[in-house]
PDB file of C-alpha atoms in Angstrom:
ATOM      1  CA  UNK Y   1      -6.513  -5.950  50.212  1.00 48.00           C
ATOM      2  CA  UNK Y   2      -2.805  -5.913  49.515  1.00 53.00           C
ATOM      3  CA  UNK Y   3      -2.720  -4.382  45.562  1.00 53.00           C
ATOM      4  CA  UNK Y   4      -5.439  -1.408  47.298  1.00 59.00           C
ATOM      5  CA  UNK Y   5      -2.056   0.511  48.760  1.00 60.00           C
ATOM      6  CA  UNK Y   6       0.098  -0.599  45.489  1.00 65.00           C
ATOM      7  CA  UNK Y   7      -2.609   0.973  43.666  1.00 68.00           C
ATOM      8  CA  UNK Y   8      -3.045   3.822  45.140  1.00 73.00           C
ATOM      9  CA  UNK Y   9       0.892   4.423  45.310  1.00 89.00           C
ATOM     10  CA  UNK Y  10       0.942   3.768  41.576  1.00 88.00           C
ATOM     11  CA  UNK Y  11      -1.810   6.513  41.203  1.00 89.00           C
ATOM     12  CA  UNK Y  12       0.380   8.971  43.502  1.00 91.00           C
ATOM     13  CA  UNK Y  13       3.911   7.901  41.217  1.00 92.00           C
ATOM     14  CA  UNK Y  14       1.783   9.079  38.250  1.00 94.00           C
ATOM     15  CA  UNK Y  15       0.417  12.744  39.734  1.00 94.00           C
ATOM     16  CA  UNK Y  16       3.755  13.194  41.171  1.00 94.00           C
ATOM     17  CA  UNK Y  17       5.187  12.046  37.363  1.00 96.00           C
ATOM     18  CA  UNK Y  18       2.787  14.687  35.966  1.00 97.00           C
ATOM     19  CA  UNK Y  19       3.185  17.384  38.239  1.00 97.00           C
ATOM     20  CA  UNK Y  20       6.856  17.349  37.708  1.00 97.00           C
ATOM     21  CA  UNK Y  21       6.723  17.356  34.138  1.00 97.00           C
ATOM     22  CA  UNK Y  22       3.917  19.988  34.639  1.00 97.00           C
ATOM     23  CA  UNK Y  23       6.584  22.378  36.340  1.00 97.00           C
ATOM     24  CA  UNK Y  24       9.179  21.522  33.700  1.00 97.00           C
ATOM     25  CA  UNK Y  25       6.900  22.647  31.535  1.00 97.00           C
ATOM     26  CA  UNK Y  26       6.007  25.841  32.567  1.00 97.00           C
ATOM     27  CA  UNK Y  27       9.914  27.021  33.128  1.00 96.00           C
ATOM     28  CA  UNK Y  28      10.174  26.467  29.584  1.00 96.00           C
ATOM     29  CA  UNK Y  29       7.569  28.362  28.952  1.00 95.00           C
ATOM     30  CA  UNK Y  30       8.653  31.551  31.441  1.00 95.00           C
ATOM     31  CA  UNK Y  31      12.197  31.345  29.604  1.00 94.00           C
ATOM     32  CA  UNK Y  32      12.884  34.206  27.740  1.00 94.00           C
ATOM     33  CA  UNK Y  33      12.629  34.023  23.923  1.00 94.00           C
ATOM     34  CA  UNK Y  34      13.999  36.147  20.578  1.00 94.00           C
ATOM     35  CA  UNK Y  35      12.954  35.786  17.367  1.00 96.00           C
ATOM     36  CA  UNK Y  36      14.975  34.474  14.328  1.00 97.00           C
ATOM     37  CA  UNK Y  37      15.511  37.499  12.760  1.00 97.00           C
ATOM     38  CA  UNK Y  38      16.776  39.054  16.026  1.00 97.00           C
ATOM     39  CA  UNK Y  39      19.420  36.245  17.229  1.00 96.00           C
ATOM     40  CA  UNK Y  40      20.307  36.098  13.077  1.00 97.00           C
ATOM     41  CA  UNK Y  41      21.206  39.960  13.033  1.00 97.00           C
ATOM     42  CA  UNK Y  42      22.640  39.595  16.109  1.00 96.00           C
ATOM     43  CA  UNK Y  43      25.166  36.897  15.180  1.00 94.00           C
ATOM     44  CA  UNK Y  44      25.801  38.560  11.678  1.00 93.00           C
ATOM     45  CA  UNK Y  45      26.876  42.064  13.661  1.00 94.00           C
ATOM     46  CA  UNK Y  46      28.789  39.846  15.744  1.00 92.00           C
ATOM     47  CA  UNK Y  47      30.521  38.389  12.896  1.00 87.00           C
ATOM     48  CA  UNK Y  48      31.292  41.564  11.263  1.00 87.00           C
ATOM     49  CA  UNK Y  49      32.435  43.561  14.211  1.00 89.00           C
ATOM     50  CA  UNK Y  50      34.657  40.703  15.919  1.00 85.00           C
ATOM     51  CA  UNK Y  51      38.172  39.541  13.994  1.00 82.00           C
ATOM     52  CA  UNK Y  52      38.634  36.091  13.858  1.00 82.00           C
ATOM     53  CA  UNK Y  53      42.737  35.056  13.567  1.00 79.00           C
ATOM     54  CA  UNK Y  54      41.257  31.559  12.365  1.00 81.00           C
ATOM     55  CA  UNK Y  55      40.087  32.823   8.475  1.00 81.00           C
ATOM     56  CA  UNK Y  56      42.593  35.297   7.344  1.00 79.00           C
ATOM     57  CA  UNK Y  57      40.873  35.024   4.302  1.00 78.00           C
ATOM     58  CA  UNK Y  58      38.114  37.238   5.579  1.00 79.00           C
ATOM     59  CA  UNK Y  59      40.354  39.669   7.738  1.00 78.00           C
ATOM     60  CA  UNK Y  60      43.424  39.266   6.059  1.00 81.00           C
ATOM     61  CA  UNK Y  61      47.040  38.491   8.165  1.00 82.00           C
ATOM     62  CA  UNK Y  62      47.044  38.718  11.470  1.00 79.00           C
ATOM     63  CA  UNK Y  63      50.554  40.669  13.431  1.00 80.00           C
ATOM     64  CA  UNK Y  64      51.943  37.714  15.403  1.00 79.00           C
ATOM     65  CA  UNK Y  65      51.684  40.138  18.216  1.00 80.00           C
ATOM     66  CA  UNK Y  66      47.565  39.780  17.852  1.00 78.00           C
ATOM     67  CA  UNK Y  67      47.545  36.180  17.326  1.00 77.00           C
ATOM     68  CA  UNK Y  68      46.631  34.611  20.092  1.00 77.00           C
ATOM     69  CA  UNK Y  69      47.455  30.813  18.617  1.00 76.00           C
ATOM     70  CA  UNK Y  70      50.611  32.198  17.915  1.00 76.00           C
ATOM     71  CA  UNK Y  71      53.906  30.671  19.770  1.00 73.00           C
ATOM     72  CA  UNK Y  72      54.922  32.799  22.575  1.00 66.00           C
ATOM     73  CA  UNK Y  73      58.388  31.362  22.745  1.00 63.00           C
ATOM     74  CA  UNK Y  74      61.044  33.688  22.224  1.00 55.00           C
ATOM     75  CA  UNK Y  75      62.869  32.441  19.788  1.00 54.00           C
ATOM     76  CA  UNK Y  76      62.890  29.231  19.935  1.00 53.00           C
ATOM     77  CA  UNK Y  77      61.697  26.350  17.233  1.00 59.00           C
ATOM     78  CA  UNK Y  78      58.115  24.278  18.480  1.00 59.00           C
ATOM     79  CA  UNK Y  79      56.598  24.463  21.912  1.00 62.00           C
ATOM     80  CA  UNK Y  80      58.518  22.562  23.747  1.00 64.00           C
ATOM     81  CA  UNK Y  81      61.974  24.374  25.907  1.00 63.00           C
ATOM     82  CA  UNK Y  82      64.597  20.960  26.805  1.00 70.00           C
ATOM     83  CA  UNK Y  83      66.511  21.565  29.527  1.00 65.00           C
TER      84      UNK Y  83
END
């Protein structure tokens, strides 16, 4: 008589296992989608349209005033300011 209620709380882990998963399931499937070709064009305009400091070879020098992982510092050598 004992494994009956083990049983039938093994059954209800599994349904409850399933119906989870179930549910997971479904939000991926209600997640919006693009195709390929769309997120691919998008990211290539992207690309083209936004200048990237990192690969002057591309967009040529950047000002130091546009850099932004250029120093800050006034005039001073390295990052650091001793005082």
């Amino acid at each position: 008589m004992n494994s009956r209620p083990h049983k039938q709380s093994m059954s209800e882990l599994k349904l409850r296992r399933l119906t989870e998963h179930n549910q997971r399931l479904r939000e991926d499937l209600a997640r919006p989608r693009i195709r390929v070709s769309e997120a691919s064009a998008s990211l290539i305009r992207y690309c083209k349209t936004t200048k990237d400091p990192l690969v002057p070879s591309v967009w040529g020098p950047v000002a130091r005033n546009e850099d932004p992982y250029a120093s800050q510092s006034g005039g001073g050598k390295g990052c650091c300011v001793v005082q």
